[in-house]
Coordinates of C-alpha atoms and ligand atoms in Angstrom, one line a residue:
X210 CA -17.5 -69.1 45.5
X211 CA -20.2 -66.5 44.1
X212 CA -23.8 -67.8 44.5
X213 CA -25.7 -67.2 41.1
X214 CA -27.9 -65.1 42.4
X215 CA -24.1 -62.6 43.5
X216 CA -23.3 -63.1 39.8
X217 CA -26.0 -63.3 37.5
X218 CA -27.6 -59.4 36.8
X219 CA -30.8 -58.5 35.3
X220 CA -30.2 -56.0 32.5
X221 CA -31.0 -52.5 34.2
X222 CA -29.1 -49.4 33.8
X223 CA -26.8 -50.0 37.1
X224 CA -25.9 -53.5 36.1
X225 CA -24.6 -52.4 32.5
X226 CA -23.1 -48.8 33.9
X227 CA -21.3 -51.4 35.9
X228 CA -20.5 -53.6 33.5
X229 CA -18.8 -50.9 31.1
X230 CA -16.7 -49.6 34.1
X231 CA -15.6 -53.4 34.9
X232 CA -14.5 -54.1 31.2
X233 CA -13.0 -50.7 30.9
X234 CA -11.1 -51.6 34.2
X235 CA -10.0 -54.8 32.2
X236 CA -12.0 -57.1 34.2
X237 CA -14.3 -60.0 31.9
X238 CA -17.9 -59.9 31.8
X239 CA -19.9 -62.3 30.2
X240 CA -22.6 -60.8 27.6
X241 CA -25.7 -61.2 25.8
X242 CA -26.0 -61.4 22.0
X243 CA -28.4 -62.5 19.9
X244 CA -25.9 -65.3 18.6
X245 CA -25.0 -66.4 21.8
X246 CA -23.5 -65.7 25.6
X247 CA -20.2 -63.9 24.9
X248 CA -17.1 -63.4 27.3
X249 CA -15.9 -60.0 26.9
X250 CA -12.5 -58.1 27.5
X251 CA -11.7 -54.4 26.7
X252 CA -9.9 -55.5 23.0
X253 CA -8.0 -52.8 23.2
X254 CA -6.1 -54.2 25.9
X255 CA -3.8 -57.2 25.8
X256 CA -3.7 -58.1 29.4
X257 CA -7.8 -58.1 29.4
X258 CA -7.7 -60.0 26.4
X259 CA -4.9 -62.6 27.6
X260 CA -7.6 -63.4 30.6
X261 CA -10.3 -64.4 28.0
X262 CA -7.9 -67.4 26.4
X263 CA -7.2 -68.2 30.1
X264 CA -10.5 -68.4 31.5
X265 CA -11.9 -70.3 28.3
X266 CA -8.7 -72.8 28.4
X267 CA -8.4 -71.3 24.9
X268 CA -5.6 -71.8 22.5
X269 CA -3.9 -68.4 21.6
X270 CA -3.7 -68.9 17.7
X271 CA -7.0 -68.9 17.7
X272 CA -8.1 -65.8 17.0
X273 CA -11.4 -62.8 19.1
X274 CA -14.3 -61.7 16.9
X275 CA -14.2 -57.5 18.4
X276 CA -18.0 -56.4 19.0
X277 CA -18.7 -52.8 18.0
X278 CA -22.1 -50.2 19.2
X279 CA -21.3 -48.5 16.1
X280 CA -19.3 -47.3 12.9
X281 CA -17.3 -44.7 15.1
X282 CA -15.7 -48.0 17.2
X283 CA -14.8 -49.7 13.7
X284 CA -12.2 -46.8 12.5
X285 CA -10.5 -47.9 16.2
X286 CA -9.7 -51.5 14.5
X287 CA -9.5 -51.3 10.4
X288 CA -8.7 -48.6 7.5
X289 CA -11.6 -47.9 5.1
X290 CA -13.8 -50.9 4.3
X291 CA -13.7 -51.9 0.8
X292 CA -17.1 -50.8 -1.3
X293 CA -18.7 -54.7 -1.1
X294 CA -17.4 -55.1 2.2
X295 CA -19.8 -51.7 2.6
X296 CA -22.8 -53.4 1.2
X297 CA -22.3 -55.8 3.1
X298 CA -22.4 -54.2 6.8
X299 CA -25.1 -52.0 5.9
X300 CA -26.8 -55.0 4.3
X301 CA -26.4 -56.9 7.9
X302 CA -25.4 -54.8 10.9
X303 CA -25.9 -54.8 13.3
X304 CA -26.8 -58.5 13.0
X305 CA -25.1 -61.6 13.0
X306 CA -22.2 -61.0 10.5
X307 CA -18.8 -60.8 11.5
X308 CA -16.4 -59.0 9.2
X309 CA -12.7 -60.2 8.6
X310 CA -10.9 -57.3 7.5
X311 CA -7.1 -55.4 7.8
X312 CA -6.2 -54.9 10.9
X313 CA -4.8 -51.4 12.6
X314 CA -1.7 -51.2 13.9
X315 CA -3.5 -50.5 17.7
X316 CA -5.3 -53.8 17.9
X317 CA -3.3 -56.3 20.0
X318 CA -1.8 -59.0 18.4
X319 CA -3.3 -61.3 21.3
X320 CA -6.6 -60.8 19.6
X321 CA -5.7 -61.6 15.9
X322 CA -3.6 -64.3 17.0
X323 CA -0.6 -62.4 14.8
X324 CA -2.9 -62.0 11.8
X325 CA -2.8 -59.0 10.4
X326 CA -6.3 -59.1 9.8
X327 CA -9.2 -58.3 12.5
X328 CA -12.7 -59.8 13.1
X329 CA -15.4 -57.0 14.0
X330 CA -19.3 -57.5 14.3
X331 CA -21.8 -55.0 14.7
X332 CA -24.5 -56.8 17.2
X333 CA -28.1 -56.3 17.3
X334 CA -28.7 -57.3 21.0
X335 CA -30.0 -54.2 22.7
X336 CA -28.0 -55.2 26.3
X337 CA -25.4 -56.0 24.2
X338 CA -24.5 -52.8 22.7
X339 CA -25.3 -50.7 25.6
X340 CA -23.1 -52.5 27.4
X341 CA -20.1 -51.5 24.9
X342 CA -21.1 -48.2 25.0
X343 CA -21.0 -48.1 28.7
X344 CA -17.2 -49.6 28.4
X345 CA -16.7 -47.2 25.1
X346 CA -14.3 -49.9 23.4
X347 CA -14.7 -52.5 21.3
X348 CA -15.2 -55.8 23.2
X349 CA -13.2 -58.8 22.5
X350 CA -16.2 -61.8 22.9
X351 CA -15.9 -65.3 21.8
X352 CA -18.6 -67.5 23.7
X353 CA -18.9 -67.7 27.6
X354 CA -17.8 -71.5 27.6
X355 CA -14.9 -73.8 27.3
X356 CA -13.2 -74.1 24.6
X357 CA -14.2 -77.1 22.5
X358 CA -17.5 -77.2 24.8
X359 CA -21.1 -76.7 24.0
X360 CA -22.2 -72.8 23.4
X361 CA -24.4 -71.1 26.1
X362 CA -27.8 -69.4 25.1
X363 CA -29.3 -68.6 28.5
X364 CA -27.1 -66.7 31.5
X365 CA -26.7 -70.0 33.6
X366 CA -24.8 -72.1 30.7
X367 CA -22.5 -69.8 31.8
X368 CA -21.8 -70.0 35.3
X369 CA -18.6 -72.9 34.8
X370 CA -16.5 -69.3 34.4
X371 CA -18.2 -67.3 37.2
X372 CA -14.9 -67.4 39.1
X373 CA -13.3 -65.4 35.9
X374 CA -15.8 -62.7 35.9
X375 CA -16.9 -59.6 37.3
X376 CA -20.8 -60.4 36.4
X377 CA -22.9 -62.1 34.4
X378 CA -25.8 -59.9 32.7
X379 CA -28.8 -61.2 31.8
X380 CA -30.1 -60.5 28.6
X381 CA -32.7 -63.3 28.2
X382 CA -32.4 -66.2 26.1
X383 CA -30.6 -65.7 22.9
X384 CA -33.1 -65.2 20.0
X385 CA -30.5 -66.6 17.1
X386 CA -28.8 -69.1 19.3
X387 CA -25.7 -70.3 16.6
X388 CA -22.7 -67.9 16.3
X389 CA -22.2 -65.6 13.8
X390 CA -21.5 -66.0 9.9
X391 CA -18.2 -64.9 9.3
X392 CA -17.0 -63.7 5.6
X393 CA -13.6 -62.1 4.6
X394 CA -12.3 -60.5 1.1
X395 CA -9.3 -61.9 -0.1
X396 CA -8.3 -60.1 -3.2
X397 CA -11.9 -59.0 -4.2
X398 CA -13.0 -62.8 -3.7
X399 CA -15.5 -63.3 -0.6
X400 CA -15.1 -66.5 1.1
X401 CA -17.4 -67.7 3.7
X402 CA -15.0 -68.6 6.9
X403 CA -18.3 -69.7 9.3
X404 CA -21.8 -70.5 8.2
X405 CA -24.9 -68.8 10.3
X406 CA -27.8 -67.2 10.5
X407 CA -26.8 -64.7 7.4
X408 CA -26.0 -67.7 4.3
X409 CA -23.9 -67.7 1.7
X410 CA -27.0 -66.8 -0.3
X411 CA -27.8 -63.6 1.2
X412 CA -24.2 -62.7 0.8
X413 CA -24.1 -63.3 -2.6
X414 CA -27.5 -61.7 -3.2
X415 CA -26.1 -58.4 -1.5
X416 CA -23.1 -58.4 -3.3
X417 CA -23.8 -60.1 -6.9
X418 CA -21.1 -62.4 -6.7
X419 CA -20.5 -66.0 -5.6
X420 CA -19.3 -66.3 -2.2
X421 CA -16.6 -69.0 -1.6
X422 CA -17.4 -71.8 1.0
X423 CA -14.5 -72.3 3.1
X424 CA -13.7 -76.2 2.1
X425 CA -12.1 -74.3 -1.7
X426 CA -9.8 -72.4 0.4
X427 CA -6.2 -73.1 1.7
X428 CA -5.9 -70.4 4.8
X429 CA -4.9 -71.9 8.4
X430 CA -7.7 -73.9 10.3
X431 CA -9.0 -71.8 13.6
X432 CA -10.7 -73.9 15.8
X433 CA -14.0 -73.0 14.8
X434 CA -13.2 -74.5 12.0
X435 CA -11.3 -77.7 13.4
X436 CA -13.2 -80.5 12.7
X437 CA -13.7 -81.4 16.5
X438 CA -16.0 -78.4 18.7
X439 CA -19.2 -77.4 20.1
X440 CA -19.2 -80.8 21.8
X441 CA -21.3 -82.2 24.9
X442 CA -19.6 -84.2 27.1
X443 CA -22.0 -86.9 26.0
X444 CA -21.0 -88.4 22.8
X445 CA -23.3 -87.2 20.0
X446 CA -24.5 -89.6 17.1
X447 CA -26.4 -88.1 14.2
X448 CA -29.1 -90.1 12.6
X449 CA -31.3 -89.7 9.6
X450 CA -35.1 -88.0 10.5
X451 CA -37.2 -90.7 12.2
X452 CA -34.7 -93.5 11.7
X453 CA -34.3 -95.7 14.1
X454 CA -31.1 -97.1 14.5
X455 CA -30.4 -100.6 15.4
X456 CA -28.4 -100.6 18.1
X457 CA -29.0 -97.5 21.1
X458 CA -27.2 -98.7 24.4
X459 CA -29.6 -97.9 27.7
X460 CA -30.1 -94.7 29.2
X461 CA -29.3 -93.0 25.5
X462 CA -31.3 -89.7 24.4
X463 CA -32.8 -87.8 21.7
X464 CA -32.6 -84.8 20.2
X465 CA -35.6 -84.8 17.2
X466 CA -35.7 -82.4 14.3
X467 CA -39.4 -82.5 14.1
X468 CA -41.6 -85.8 15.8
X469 CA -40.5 -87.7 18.9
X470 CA -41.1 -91.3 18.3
X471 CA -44.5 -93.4 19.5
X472 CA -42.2 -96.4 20.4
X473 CA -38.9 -95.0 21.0
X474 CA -35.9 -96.5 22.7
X475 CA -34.8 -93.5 24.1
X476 CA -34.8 -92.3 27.6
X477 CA -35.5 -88.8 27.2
X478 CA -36.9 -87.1 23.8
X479 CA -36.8 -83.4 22.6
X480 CA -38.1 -81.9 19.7
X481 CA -36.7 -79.1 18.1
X482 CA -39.5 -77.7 16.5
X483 CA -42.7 -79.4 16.0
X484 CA -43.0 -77.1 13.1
X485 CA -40.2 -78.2 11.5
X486 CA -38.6 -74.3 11.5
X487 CA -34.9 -74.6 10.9
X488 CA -34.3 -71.0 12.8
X489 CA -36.5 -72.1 15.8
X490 CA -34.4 -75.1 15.7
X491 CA -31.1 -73.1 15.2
X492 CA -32.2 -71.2 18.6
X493 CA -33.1 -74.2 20.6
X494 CA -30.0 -76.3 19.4
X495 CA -27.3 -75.5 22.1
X496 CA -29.6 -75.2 24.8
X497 CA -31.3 -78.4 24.0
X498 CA -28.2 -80.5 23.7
X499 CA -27.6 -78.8 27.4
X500 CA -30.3 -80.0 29.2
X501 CA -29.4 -83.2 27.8
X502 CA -26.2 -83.6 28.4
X503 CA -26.9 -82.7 32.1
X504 CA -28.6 -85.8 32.2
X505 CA -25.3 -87.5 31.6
X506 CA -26.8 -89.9 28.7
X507 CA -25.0 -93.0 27.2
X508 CA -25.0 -91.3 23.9
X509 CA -27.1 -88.4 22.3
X510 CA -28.6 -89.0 18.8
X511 CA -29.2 -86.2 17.1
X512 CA -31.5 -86.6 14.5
X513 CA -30.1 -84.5 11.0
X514 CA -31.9 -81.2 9.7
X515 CA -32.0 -80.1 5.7
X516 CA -28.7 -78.6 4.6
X517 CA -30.7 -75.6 3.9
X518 CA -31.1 -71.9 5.0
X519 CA -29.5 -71.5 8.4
X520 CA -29.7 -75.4 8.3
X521 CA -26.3 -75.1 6.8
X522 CA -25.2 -73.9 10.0
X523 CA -26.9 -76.5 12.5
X524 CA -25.2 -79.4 10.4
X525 CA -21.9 -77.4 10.3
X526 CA -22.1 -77.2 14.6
X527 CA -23.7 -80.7 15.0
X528 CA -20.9 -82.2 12.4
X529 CA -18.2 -80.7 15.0
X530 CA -19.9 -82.0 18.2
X531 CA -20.0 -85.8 16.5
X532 CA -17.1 -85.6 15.7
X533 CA -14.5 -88.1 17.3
X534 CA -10.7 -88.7 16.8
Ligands
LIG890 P1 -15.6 -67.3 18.2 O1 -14.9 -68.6 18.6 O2 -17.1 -67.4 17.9 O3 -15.3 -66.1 18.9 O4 -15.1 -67.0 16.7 C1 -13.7 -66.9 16.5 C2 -13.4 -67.4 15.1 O5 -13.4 -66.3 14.2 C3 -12.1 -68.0 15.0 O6 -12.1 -69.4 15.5 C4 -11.8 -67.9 13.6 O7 -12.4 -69.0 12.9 C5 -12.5 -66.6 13.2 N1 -11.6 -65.5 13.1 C6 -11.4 -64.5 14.0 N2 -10.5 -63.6 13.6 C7 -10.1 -64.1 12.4 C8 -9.1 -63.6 11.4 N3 -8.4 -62.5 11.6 N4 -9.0 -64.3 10.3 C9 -9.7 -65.4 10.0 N5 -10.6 -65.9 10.9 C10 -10.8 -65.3 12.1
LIG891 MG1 -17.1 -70.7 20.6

């Protein structure tokens, strides 16, 4: 077994040189983005690819968002983009959008689960794209975790697939700390597959059309949109802001939008943002519910944010990790 000082590389030219040569190799690597810890594969090349659904303990019909340094890498995975699909990329990349669009005959089928459609993103993470460039493919990356599990924001969240990688580079913590938005066209009609950091709002504001929330469509369920993911292995209870509910079994935690309580029940409090800012709350969300699920807790109540802004996207993740059969 690595120790995590073997497999966990600060950011410096020799680390991401050898990074690129790894993933061009075929080997995984696990990334930084500004979204969150990714675990990348050469998507060009199915056997790399297969290792990602293996390592993660990942379905295979669920489909890899393919990260790009730049507009050169895209014309490796899709056709011409539409004219609002356009605006949109140079609206948002490289940022945390991800693009479902046609897919080219030369990207694997692994990746798109048989689709025939492709997810790219453009990210913003300086490590991140010199770390593609340095493998000069696209780079298949859903998050460095288990699947179903919580997603990791700082290097060592990662560390359960150390065994499956060549390194881990260290990028810092990650500044958005929720996955990507994710938006396709279907027939001129945008629908919004994943909320984020980038809202529906913004979309429609860039494009001058109403965007489509996914709950109005009928296309297959992936499992980030399962009802069940993101979860702690703690059970998670949402609450309403500073309600106290009546019955909280011993040893239970909690996770506080704004205020921790003056009498409180709980054994451990953490506060998301004292400010009550839903996007330094987005960025603290995953790697709050971490350190408190570490703790191994009788339950974590997680007290609910405002359905607003990149709120949307808290509620959708925390939705999914209280979920239960
Ligand atoms: P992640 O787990 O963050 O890597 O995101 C992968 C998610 O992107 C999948 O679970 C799907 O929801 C979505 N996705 C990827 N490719 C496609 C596609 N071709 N069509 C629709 N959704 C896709
Ligand atoms: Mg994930």
């Amino acid at each position: 077994m690595k120790s995590k000082t073997d497999i966990i590389h600060p950011a410096t030219e020799q680390s991401i040189r050898n990074a690129g040569l790894a993933l061009a190799n075929g080997s995984l690597v696990v990334i930084p983005t500004e979204t969150v810890y990714g675990l990348a594969a050469n998507a060009l090349n199915p056997t790399a690819a297969t290792a990602i659904f293996e390592a993660k303990q990942r379905p295979f019909f669920d489909p890899l968002i393919c990260h790009i340094s730049d507009y050169e890498m895209l014309n490796l995975l899709t056709g011409t983009l539409s004219a609002q699909m356009r605006r949109l990329t140079e609206a948002f990349w490289p940022g945390p959008l991800t693009i479902v669009v046609p897919k080219l005959t030369e990207v694997p089928e692994i990746i798109t689960a048989g689709l025939t459609t492709v997810a790219i993103r453009m990210p913003s993470h300086p490590v991140c794209t010199a770390v593609i460039k340095a493998a000069g493919v696209p780079l298949a990356a859903p998050s460095a975790n288990l699947f179903g599990k919580l997603s990791p924001t700082r290097p060592e969240h990662t560390l359960e697939l150390s065994s499956s990688v060549h390194s881990i580079i260290d990028g810092g913590p990650c500044t958005i700390g929720i996955e990507s938005t994710i938006i396709r066209e279907i027939d001129g009609r945008f629908v919004l597959l994943r909320p984020g950091k980038i809202t529906a709002h913004q979309i429609e504001s860039a494009l001058n059309i109403p965007v489509i929330p996914t709950e109005e469509t009928e296309l297959p369920d992936a499992p980030g949109q399962l009802p069940s993911h993101y979860s702690p292995n703690s059970q998670v209870i949402l609450i309403d802001e500073g309600a106290t509910p009546s019955l909280v079994a011993e040893h239970s935690v909690l996770l506080a939008f704004r205020r921790s309580r003056k009498e409180s029940p709980f054994a451990k409090t953490i506060v998301l943002s004292s400010q009550g800012s839903l996007t330094e709350a987005a960025s603290k969300l995953f790697e709050s519910l971490h350190t408190l699920d570490a703790l191994s807790p009788s339950a974590i109540f997680v007290e609910t944010v405002p359905e607003e802004g990149i709120g949307v996207a808290i509620m959708n993740r925390l939705k999914k990790a209280a979920f239960r059969e």
